[in-house]
CSV table of C-alpha atoms and ligand atoms in Angstrom, one decimal:
chain,number,residue,atom,x,y,z
A,1,UNK,CA,54.5,125.4,87.3
A,2,UNK,CA,58.0,125.1,88.8
A,3,UNK,CA,58.5,123.9,92.3
A,4,UNK,CA,60.7,125.8,94.8
A,5,UNK,CA,61.8,123.7,97.7
A,6,UNK,CA,63.0,125.7,100.7
A,7,UNK,CA,65.0,123.7,103.3
A,8,UNK,CA,64.9,125.3,106.8
A,9,UNK,CA,61.9,127.1,108.2
A,10,UNK,CA,63.6,129.8,110.2
A,11,UNK,CA,63.7,133.5,109.4
A,12,UNK,CA,65.5,133.1,106.1
A,13,UNK,CA,63.4,130.2,104.8
A,14,UNK,CA,60.1,131.8,105.8
A,15,UNK,CA,61.1,135.1,104.3
A,16,UNK,CA,62.0,133.4,101.1
A,17,UNK,CA,58.5,132.0,100.8
A,18,UNK,CA,56.9,135.3,101.7
A,19,UNK,CA,59.1,137.3,99.2
A,20,UNK,CA,58.5,134.8,96.4
A,21,UNK,CA,54.8,135.3,96.6
A,22,UNK,CA,55.2,139.0,97.0
A,23,UNK,CA,57.2,139.1,93.8
A,24,UNK,CA,54.5,137.0,92.0
A,25,UNK,CA,56.0,133.5,92.0
A,26,UNK,CA,53.1,131.3,90.8
A,27,UNK,CA,54.7,127.9,91.1
A,28,UNK,CA,54.6,125.6,94.1
A,29,UNK,CA,56.4,126.5,97.3
A,30,UNK,CA,57.3,123.7,99.7
A,31,UNK,CA,58.9,124.8,103.0
A,32,UNK,CA,60.5,122.0,105.0
A,33,UNK,CA,61.7,122.5,108.6
A,34,UNK,CA,63.2,120.2,111.1
A,35,UNK,CA,61.7,121.8,114.2
A,36,UNK,CA,58.1,120.7,115.1
A,37,UNK,CA,57.0,124.2,116.1
A,38,UNK,CA,55.2,126.7,114.1
A,39,UNK,CA,58.1,128.8,112.5
A,40,UNK,CA,59.3,131.5,115.0
A,41,UNK,CA,61.7,134.4,115.4
A,42,UNK,CA,64.9,133.7,117.3
A,43,UNK,CA,66.0,137.0,118.8
A,44,UNK,CA,63.2,137.0,121.4
A,45,UNK,CA,64.4,133.7,122.7
A,46,UNK,CA,67.2,135.3,124.7
A,47,UNK,CA,65.0,138.3,125.6
A,48,UNK,CA,61.2,138.5,126.2
A,49,UNK,CA,60.4,134.8,125.5
A,50,UNK,CA,63.1,133.7,127.9
A,51,UNK,CA,62.0,136.1,130.7
A,52,UNK,CA,58.3,135.3,130.2
A,53,UNK,CA,57.6,138.8,128.9
A,54,UNK,CA,56.2,137.3,125.7
A,55,UNK,CA,54.5,133.9,125.4
A,56,UNK,CA,56.1,133.1,122.1
A,57,UNK,CA,57.5,134.6,118.9
A,58,UNK,CA,55.8,132.7,116.1
A,59,UNK,CA,56.0,134.6,112.8
A,60,UNK,CA,52.8,136.4,111.8
A,61,UNK,CA,52.6,134.6,108.5
A,62,UNK,CA,49.5,132.9,107.1
A,63,UNK,CA,51.1,130.0,105.1
A,64,UNK,CA,47.8,128.7,103.8
A,65,UNK,CA,46.8,132.1,102.4
A,66,UNK,CA,50.2,132.2,100.7
A,67,UNK,CA,49.7,128.7,99.4
A,68,UNK,CA,52.9,127.5,101.0
A,69,UNK,CA,53.1,123.8,101.6
A,70,UNK,CA,54.7,123.9,105.1
A,71,UNK,CA,56.1,120.6,106.3
A,72,UNK,CA,57.3,120.7,109.9
A,73,UNK,CA,59.2,118.1,111.9
A,74,UNK,CA,61.0,117.0,108.7
A,75,UNK,CA,64.8,116.8,108.7
A,76,UNK,CA,66.5,116.9,105.3
A,77,UNK,CA,69.4,114.4,105.3
A,78,UNK,CA,70.9,114.7,101.9
A,79,UNK,CA,70.9,116.3,98.5
A,80,UNK,CA,71.0,114.3,95.2
A,81,UNK,CA,71.5,117.2,92.8
A,82,UNK,CA,71.6,115.0,89.7
A,83,UNK,CA,68.1,113.7,90.5
A,84,UNK,CA,66.9,117.2,91.8
A,85,UNK,CA,65.8,115.6,95.0
A,86,UNK,CA,66.5,115.9,98.7
A,87,UNK,CA,66.1,113.0,101.1
A,88,UNK,CA,64.1,112.9,104.3
A,89,UNK,CA,63.0,110.2,106.7
A,90,UNK,CA,59.6,110.2,105.0
A,91,UNK,CA,61.1,109.9,101.5
A,92,UNK,CA,62.6,112.0,98.8
A,93,UNK,CA,61.3,115.5,98.0
A,94,UNK,CA,61.8,116.8,94.4
A,95,UNK,CA,62.5,120.3,93.4
A,96,UNK,CA,63.1,122.5,90.3
A,97,UNK,CA,64.8,125.2,92.4
A,98,UNK,CA,66.2,124.6,95.8
A,99,UNK,CA,66.9,127.2,98.5
A,100,UNK,CA,69.2,126.2,101.4
A,101,UNK,CA,68.2,128.0,104.6
A,102,UNK,CA,69.2,125.7,107.3
A,103,UNK,CA,70.8,128.4,109.6
A,104,UNK,CA,73.3,127.6,112.2
A,105,UNK,CA,73.9,125.2,115.1
A,106,UNK,CA,75.4,126.3,118.4
A,107,UNK,CA,78.9,124.9,119.2
A,108,UNK,CA,78.7,122.6,122.2
A,109,UNK,CA,81.2,122.5,125.0
A,110,UNK,CA,83.7,119.6,124.3
A,111,UNK,CA,82.4,116.9,126.6
A,112,UNK,CA,79.4,118.9,127.6
A,113,UNK,CA,76.9,117.2,125.4
A,114,UNK,CA,74.6,114.9,127.3
A,115,UNK,CA,75.5,116.3,130.8
A,116,UNK,CA,72.2,117.1,132.5
A,117,UNK,CA,71.8,120.8,133.3
A,118,UNK,CA,74.1,121.9,130.5
A,119,UNK,CA,72.1,123.9,128.0
A,120,UNK,CA,72.4,125.6,124.7
A,121,UNK,CA,70.3,128.6,123.6
A,122,UNK,CA,69.2,128.4,120.0
A,123,UNK,CA,65.7,126.9,119.8
A,124,UNK,CA,62.3,127.1,121.5
A,125,UNK,CA,63.0,123.7,123.0
A,126,UNK,CA,66.1,125.1,124.6
A,127,UNK,CA,64.1,127.9,126.1
A,128,UNK,CA,61.5,125.5,127.5
A,129,UNK,CA,64.3,123.8,129.4
A,130,UNK,CA,65.8,127.1,130.5
A,131,UNK,CA,62.7,128.8,131.8
A,132,UNK,CA,62.5,126.7,135.0
A,133,UNK,CA,66.2,127.5,135.7
A,134,UNK,CA,65.2,131.1,135.9
A,135,UNK,CA,61.9,130.5,137.6
A,136,UNK,CA,63.6,128.5,140.3
A,137,UNK,CA,66.4,131.1,140.6
A,138,UNK,CA,69.1,128.5,140.3
A,139,UNK,CA,72.6,129.8,140.3
A,140,UNK,CA,74.0,129.6,136.8
A,141,UNK,CA,77.3,129.5,135.0
A,142,UNK,CA,77.3,131.0,131.6
A,143,UNK,CA,80.1,129.9,129.3
A,144,UNK,CA,81.1,132.7,126.8
A,145,UNK,CA,80.7,136.5,127.1
A,146,UNK,CA,79.5,137.0,123.6
A,147,UNK,CA,76.0,138.2,122.5
A,148,UNK,CA,74.1,135.1,123.7
A,149,UNK,CA,76.0,134.9,127.0
A,150,UNK,CA,75.4,138.6,127.7
A,151,UNK,CA,71.7,138.4,127.0
A,152,UNK,CA,71.2,135.2,129.0
A,153,UNK,CA,73.2,136.7,131.9
A,154,UNK,CA,70.9,139.8,131.7
A,155,UNK,CA,67.7,137.6,131.9
A,156,UNK,CA,69.1,135.4,134.7
A,157,UNK,CA,70.1,138.5,136.8
A,158,UNK,CA,66.6,139.9,136.2
A,159,UNK,CA,65.1,136.7,137.5
A,160,UNK,CA,67.3,136.9,140.6
A,161,UNK,CA,69.7,134.1,139.8
A,162,UNK,CA,73.3,134.2,140.9
A,163,UNK,CA,75.3,134.5,137.7
A,164,UNK,CA,78.9,133.7,136.9
A,165,UNK,CA,80.1,134.2,133.3
A,166,UNK,CA,83.3,132.4,132.2
A,167,UNK,CA,85.1,133.8,129.2
A,168,UNK,CA,88.3,132.4,127.7
A,169,UNK,CA,89.4,135.7,126.2
A,170,UNK,CA,90.5,138.7,128.3
A,171,UNK,CA,87.2,140.6,127.7
A,172,UNK,CA,83.6,140.3,126.6
A,173,UNK,CA,82.9,140.2,122.8
A,174,UNK,CA,86.5,139.6,122.0
A,175,UNK,CA,85.8,138.1,118.7
A,176,UNK,CA,83.8,141.1,117.6
A,177,UNK,CA,85.1,144.3,119.1
A,178,UNK,CA,88.6,145.6,119.6
A,179,UNK,CA,89.9,145.8,123.3
A,180,UNK,CA,89.4,149.5,123.8
A,181,UNK,CA,85.7,149.3,122.7
A,182,UNK,CA,84.9,146.1,124.6
A,183,UNK,CA,86.6,147.3,127.8
A,184,UNK,CA,83.6,149.5,129.0
A,185,UNK,CA,81.3,146.5,128.7
A,186,UNK,CA,83.1,144.7,131.5
A,187,UNK,CA,81.5,147.0,134.1
A,188,UNK,CA,78.1,146.3,132.6
A,189,UNK,CA,78.4,142.8,134.1
A,190,UNK,CA,79.6,144.2,137.5
A,191,UNK,CA,76.8,146.7,137.6
A,192,UNK,CA,74.2,144.0,137.0
A,193,UNK,CA,75.7,141.9,139.7
A,194,UNK,CA,77.0,139.2,137.4
A,195,UNK,CA,80.5,137.9,138.1
A,196,UNK,CA,82.7,137.9,134.9
A,197,UNK,CA,85.7,135.6,134.9
A,198,UNK,CA,87.9,136.3,131.9
A,199,UNK,CA,91.1,134.6,130.7
A,200,UNK,CA,89.8,131.2,131.9
A,201,UNK,CA,88.5,128.4,129.8
A,202,UNK,CA,86.1,125.7,130.9
A,203,UNK,CA,88.1,122.4,130.8
A,204,UNK,CA,85.4,120.0,132.0
A,205,UNK,CA,81.7,119.8,133.0
A,206,UNK,CA,80.3,116.9,135.0
A,207,UNK,CA,77.2,116.0,136.9
A,208,UNK,CA,77.5,116.8,140.7
A,209,UNK,CA,75.2,115.8,143.5
A,210,UNK,CA,71.5,116.9,143.8
A,211,UNK,CA,71.2,117.5,140.1
A,212,UNK,CA,73.9,120.2,140.0
A,213,UNK,CA,76.7,120.6,137.5
A,214,UNK,CA,80.4,120.9,138.3
A,215,UNK,CA,82.4,123.2,136.0
A,216,UNK,CA,86.1,123.0,136.0
A,217,UNK,CA,88.2,126.0,134.8
A,218,UNK,CA,91.7,126.2,133.3
A,219,UNK,CA,93.0,127.8,136.5
A,220,UNK,CA,92.0,124.8,138.5
A,221,UNK,CA,88.9,126.5,140.1
A,222,UNK,CA,85.7,124.4,140.3
A,223,UNK,CA,82.3,126.1,140.1
A,224,UNK,CA,79.0,124.4,141.0
A,225,UNK,CA,75.8,125.5,139.4
A,226,UNK,CA,72.2,124.6,139.1
A,227,UNK,CA,72.4,125.2,135.4
A,228,UNK,CA,75.0,125.9,132.7
A,229,UNK,CA,74.4,127.8,129.5
A,230,UNK,CA,76.9,127.5,126.7
A,231,UNK,CA,77.2,130.5,124.3
A,232,UNK,CA,80.5,129.9,122.5
A,233,UNK,CA,79.4,130.5,118.9
A,234,UNK,CA,77.5,128.8,116.1
A,235,UNK,CA,78.4,127.0,112.9
A,236,UNK,CA,76.5,126.7,109.7
A,237,UNK,CA,74.1,123.8,109.8
A,238,UNK,CA,75.4,122.2,106.6
A,239,UNK,CA,76.7,118.8,107.7
A,240,UNK,CA,74.0,117.2,105.6
A,241,UNK,CA,75.5,118.7,102.5
A,242,UNK,CA,78.9,117.0,102.8
A,243,UNK,CA,79.3,114.6,99.9
A,244,UNK,CA,76.9,116.7,97.8
A,245,UNK,CA,78.3,118.8,95.0
A,246,UNK,CA,77.4,122.0,96.9
A,247,UNK,CA,80.7,123.8,97.7
A,248,UNK,CA,81.3,124.7,101.3
A,249,UNK,CA,83.8,127.1,102.8
A,250,UNK,CA,86.3,126.3,105.6
A,251,UNK,CA,83.8,127.6,108.2
A,252,UNK,CA,81.2,125.2,106.8
A,253,UNK,CA,79.1,127.9,105.1
A,254,UNK,CA,77.6,127.3,101.7
A,255,UNK,CA,79.7,129.3,99.3
A,256,UNK,CA,77.1,131.5,97.5
A,257,UNK,CA,77.9,134.1,94.9
A,258,UNK,CA,76.7,137.7,94.8
A,259,UNK,CA,73.2,136.6,93.6
A,260,UNK,CA,73.1,133.9,96.4
A,261,UNK,CA,73.6,131.1,93.9
A,262,UNK,CA,75.6,128.1,95.0
A,263,UNK,CA,78.1,126.0,93.0
A,264,UNK,CA,75.1,123.8,91.8
A,265,UNK,CA,72.7,125.2,89.2
A,266,UNK,CA,69.3,126.2,90.5
A,267,UNK,CA,70.4,125.8,94.1
A,268,UNK,CA,70.6,128.9,96.3
A,269,UNK,CA,71.6,129.6,99.9
A,270,UNK,CA,70.6,132.3,102.3
A,271,UNK,CA,70.8,133.3,106.0
A,272,UNK,CA,73.2,132.0,108.6
A,273,UNK,CA,74.1,128.9,106.5
A,274,UNK,CA,75.6,130.8,103.7
A,275,UNK,CA,78.5,133.2,103.0
A,276,UNK,CA,78.6,135.6,100.1
A,277,UNK,CA,81.3,137.9,98.5
A,278,UNK,CA,81.0,141.5,99.4
A,279,UNK,CA,82.4,144.0,96.9
A,280,UNK,CA,81.8,146.7,99.6
A,281,UNK,CA,84.2,145.0,102.0
A,282,UNK,CA,86.4,143.3,99.5
A,283,UNK,CA,86.0,139.9,101.2
A,284,UNK,CA,83.5,137.1,101.7
A,285,UNK,CA,81.1,137.6,104.6
A,286,UNK,CA,79.4,135.0,106.8
A,287,UNK,CA,76.7,137.0,108.6
A,288,UNK,CA,74.9,135.3,111.5
A,289,UNK,CA,72.4,138.1,112.1
A,290,UNK,CA,68.7,138.5,111.7
A,291,UNK,CA,68.8,141.4,109.2
A,292,UNK,CA,70.8,139.2,106.8
A,293,UNK,CA,68.0,136.6,107.0
A,294,UNK,CA,65.5,139.4,106.2
A,295,UNK,CA,67.4,141.0,103.3
A,296,UNK,CA,68.9,137.9,101.5
A,297,UNK,CA,65.5,136.4,100.6
A,298,UNK,CA,64.6,139.5,98.6
A,299,UNK,CA,67.6,138.8,96.3
A,300,UNK,CA,66.6,135.1,95.9
A,301,UNK,CA,63.0,136.0,95.1
A,302,UNK,CA,64.2,138.6,92.6
A,303,UNK,CA,66.6,136.1,90.9
A,304,UNK,CA,63.8,133.4,90.7
A,305,UNK,CA,61.0,135.7,89.5
A,306,UNK,CA,62.7,138.5,87.6
A,307,UNK,CA,66.0,136.7,86.6
A,308,UNK,CA,69.6,137.1,87.3
A,309,UNK,CA,70.2,140.0,84.9
A,310,UNK,CA,67.4,142.0,86.7
A,311,UNK,CA,68.8,141.4,90.2
A,312,UNK,CA,71.4,143.7,91.7
A,313,UNK,CA,74.3,142.0,93.6
A,314,UNK,CA,73.6,141.2,97.2
A,315,UNK,CA,76.0,143.4,99.1
A,316,UNK,CA,74.2,144.7,102.3
A,317,UNK,CA,75.7,146.7,105.1
A,318,UNK,CA,75.5,144.1,107.9
A,319,UNK,CA,73.4,145.2,110.8
A,320,UNK,CA,72.5,143.7,114.2
A,321,UNK,CA,71.4,144.6,117.6
A,322,UNK,CA,71.6,143.2,121.1
A,323,UNK,CA,69.7,144.0,124.3
A,324,UNK,CA,71.9,143.5,127.3
A,325,UNK,CA,72.2,144.8,130.9
A,326,UNK,CA,69.5,147.4,130.2
A,327,UNK,CA,71.3,148.7,127.1
A,328,UNK,CA,70.3,148.7,123.4
A,329,UNK,CA,73.5,147.9,121.5
A,330,UNK,CA,73.6,148.2,117.7
A,331,UNK,CA,76.2,147.7,115.1
A,332,UNK,CA,76.3,148.4,111.4
A,333,UNK,CA,79.0,147.8,108.8
A,334,UNK,CA,82.2,146.0,109.1
A,335,UNK,CA,85.5,147.3,110.6
A,336,UNK,CA,89.0,145.9,110.1
A,337,UNK,CA,92.0,146.1,112.4
A,338,UNK,CA,93.4,149.1,110.6
A,339,UNK,CA,90.3,151.2,110.8
A,340,UNK,CA,90.5,154.2,113.2
A,341,UNK,CA,87.9,154.2,116.0
A,342,UNK,CA,86.4,157.6,116.9
A,343,UNK,CA,84.3,157.9,120.1
A,344,UNK,CA,81.2,159.9,120.3
A,345,UNK,CA,80.6,160.4,124.0
A,346,UNK,CA,82.0,158.9,127.2
A,347,UNK,CA,81.8,155.1,127.5
A,348,UNK,CA,81.2,155.6,131.2
A,349,UNK,CA,77.9,157.2,130.4
A,350,UNK,CA,74.6,155.5,129.6
A,351,UNK,CA,74.9,156.2,125.8
A,352,UNK,CA,77.8,156.5,123.5
A,353,UNK,CA,78.9,155.3,120.1
A,354,UNK,CA,82.0,154.5,118.2
A,355,UNK,CA,82.6,155.2,114.5
A,356,UNK,CA,85.3,153.5,112.4
A,357,UNK,CA,86.7,155.5,109.5
A,358,UNK,CA,89.2,154.4,106.9
A,359,UNK,CA,90.7,157.3,105.0
A,360,UNK,CA,87.8,159.4,106.1
A,361,UNK,CA,85.2,157.0,104.9
A,362,UNK,CA,82.7,155.6,107.5
A,363,UNK,CA,83.0,151.8,107.6
A,364,UNK,CA,81.2,150.8,110.8
A,365,UNK,CA,79.2,152.2,113.7
A,366,UNK,CA,78.7,150.7,117.2
A,367,UNK,CA,75.9,152.6,119.0
A,368,UNK,CA,75.0,152.1,122.7
A,369,UNK,CA,71.7,153.8,123.4
A,370,UNK,CA,72.2,156.1,120.4
A,371,UNK,CA,69.8,154.7,117.8
A,372,UNK,CA,70.0,157.9,115.7
A,373,UNK,CA,73.8,157.4,115.3
A,374,UNK,CA,73.0,153.9,114.1
A,375,UNK,CA,70.3,154.9,111.6
A,376,UNK,CA,72.2,157.8,110.2
A,377,UNK,CA,75.5,155.9,110.2
A,378,UNK,CA,74.0,153.0,108.3
A,379,UNK,CA,72.9,155.2,105.5
A,380,UNK,CA,76.3,157.0,105.4
A,381,UNK,CA,78.1,153.6,105.2
A,382,UNK,CA,75.8,152.6,102.4
A,383,UNK,CA,76.8,155.7,100.5
A,384,UNK,CA,80.5,155.3,101.5
A,385,UNK,CA,80.3,158.9,102.7
A,386,UNK,CA,83.5,160.8,103.6
A,387,UNK,CA,83.2,162.5,107.1
A,388,UNK,CA,85.1,165.1,109.0
A,389,UNK,CA,86.8,163.1,111.9
A,390,UNK,CA,86.7,166.2,114.2
A,391,UNK,CA,82.9,166.5,113.7
A,392,UNK,CA,82.4,162.7,114.0
A,393,UNK,CA,84.1,162.9,117.4
A,394,UNK,CA,81.6,165.6,118.6
A,395,UNK,CA,78.5,163.7,119.9
A,396,UNK,CA,76.5,166.9,119.8
A,397,UNK,CA,76.9,167.0,116.0
A,398,UNK,CA,74.3,164.7,114.3
A,399,UNK,CA,76.3,162.0,112.4
A,400,UNK,CA,74.6,162.9,109.1
A,401,UNK,CA,76.0,166.4,109.4
A,402,UNK,CA,79.5,165.3,110.3
B,501,FAD,P1,67.8,129.7,111.7
B,501,FAD,O1,67.1,130.7,112.4
B,501,FAD,O2,68.9,128.9,112.4
B,501,FAD,O3,66.8,128.7,111.0
B,501,FAD,C1,67.1,127.6,110.3
B,501,FAD,C2,66.1,126.5,110.5
B,501,FAD,O4,66.4,125.4,109.7
B,501,FAD,C3,66.0,126.0,111.9
B,501,FAD,O5,64.7,126.0,112.3
B,501,FAD,C4,66.5,124.5,111.8
B,501,FAD,O6,65.9,123.6,112.6
B,501,FAD,C5,66.2,124.2,110.3
B,501,FAD,N1,67.1,123.1,109.8
B,501,FAD,C6,68.4,123.0,110.0
B,501,FAD,N2,68.9,121.9,109.3
B,501,FAD,C7,67.8,121.4,108.7
B,501,FAD,C8,67.7,120.2,107.9
B,501,FAD,N3,68.7,119.4,107.6
B,501,FAD,N4,66.4,119.9,107.5
B,501,FAD,C9,65.4,120.7,107.8
B,501,FAD,N5,65.4,121.8,108.6
B,501,FAD,C10,66.7,122.1,109.0
B,501,FAD,N6,70.4,138.5,115.5
B,501,FAD,C11,70.3,139.8,115.6
B,501,FAD,O7,70.6,140.5,114.7
B,501,FAD,N7,69.9,140.4,116.8
B,501,FAD,C12,69.6,139.7,117.9
B,501,FAD,O8,69.3,140.3,118.9
B,501,FAD,C13,69.7,138.3,117.8
B,501,FAD,N8,69.3,137.5,118.9
B,501,FAD,C14,69.4,136.2,118.8
B,501,FAD,C15,69.1,135.4,119.9
B,501,FAD,C16,69.2,134.1,119.9
B,501,FAD,C17,68.9,133.2,121.1
B,501,FAD,C18,69.7,133.4,118.7
B,501,FAD,C19,69.8,131.9,118.7
B,501,FAD,C20,70.0,134.2,117.6
B,501,FAD,C21,69.9,135.6,117.6
B,501,FAD,N9,70.2,136.3,116.5
B,501,FAD,C22,70.1,137.7,116.6
B,501,FAD,C23,70.6,135.7,115.2
B,501,FAD,C24,69.3,135.5,114.3
B,501,FAD,O9,68.3,134.9,115.0
B,501,FAD,C25,69.8,134.6,113.2
B,501,FAD,O10,70.7,135.3,112.4
B,501,FAD,C26,68.6,134.1,112.3
B,501,FAD,O11,67.7,133.3,113.1
B,501,FAD,C27,69.1,133.4,111.1
B,501,FAD,O12,68.0,132.8,110.4
B,501,FAD,P2,68.1,131.6,109.5
B,501,FAD,O13,66.8,131.3,108.9
B,501,FAD,O14,69.3,131.7,108.5
B,501,FAD,O15,68.6,130.4,110.5
């Protein structure tokens, strides 16, 4: 039978293998991953696996039972589409159908690579290096007040570390949320005892005495830390595709279509490494969240097993969550600058949410400790439901009745 080769053994790659078998794919499945570890889930790395609350987060998947040829510790270095082969250090691997699922790589601090004590937080190996930082309660500098920075700061405060978070923008989550919505999050840091320095960029990191790291800021201040964690974003891990005929976007994402096909026949892309056109939002989306790595593989399995005509376009309502400073933060949908935010509840309280409407239609929901708003809002977004703004703004009215 035909051979599917999946490159990248993270959530998207593993789910592709699982869904293919579920749909009845009878051909071979080869799953190649660069990391040496049994495939694992990433969100727990900045949560329970980091704090020691969970020993690990390996996927509960029996690859042998699924007849998946799992090859770990193998990095794919190039694609020769004309030969239908990819290259690895241990030789070429052929395919009939190829699924690109190489995920994303964290952005390093310029000049920060190679400085001892400066860490990223993306892989299990990163976590193995970070656990002692927490166990020894070293004081830490976190660069970036995004999702990763906030979750690491949470874990480090829980461990009793002194924590300073440096953020170039004027507020946390500046790339994701508008100022008025992100503003209440500033006090989450204070309340947790983490110092948040905004409007300052890190200009240099260098080794200091006794194994410490010196962090220089744009205002001239110099911080010293026993560990630095850099959480300033991630880019699609597609460098190995440059020079291949697979079209990449400006952000480095593989340009997939609405069936997750790439510009090359029989080559597909899914998860953090790919972008896809959303009819729902009228633009191309690059989604770096777990739910996208769960949903996308269903489309690929359907295209491969049932065919393109039988597969509806991939156009999900993006969803993600974060656990930070004792709060459960969830977001569904996609808002644009022009969308009107409506508050449900007081952002000074433990739980509240924000809904974005455009001409009365719900586009996005941010829920803090209000999981029902999220669940109901997500369904309303899927249906493009029109809501009554006055009822949306009343937190005692269930969103589904607004
Ligand atoms: P990845 O998980 O990045 O997997 C890709 C795999 O491909 C990697 O193992 C990589 O080593 C391998 N690979 C790369 N290049 C090659 C190559 N050339 N050859 C072979 N193998 C290769 N999302 C949420 O929605 N909620 C959360 O709370 C949340 N928390 C997160 C916490 C952390 C610390 C991180 C890092 C991410 C978090 N995310 C969260 C995001 C979520 O984990 C990702 O969206 C998801 O892992 C994407 O899956 P993926 O399979 O596309 O990519």
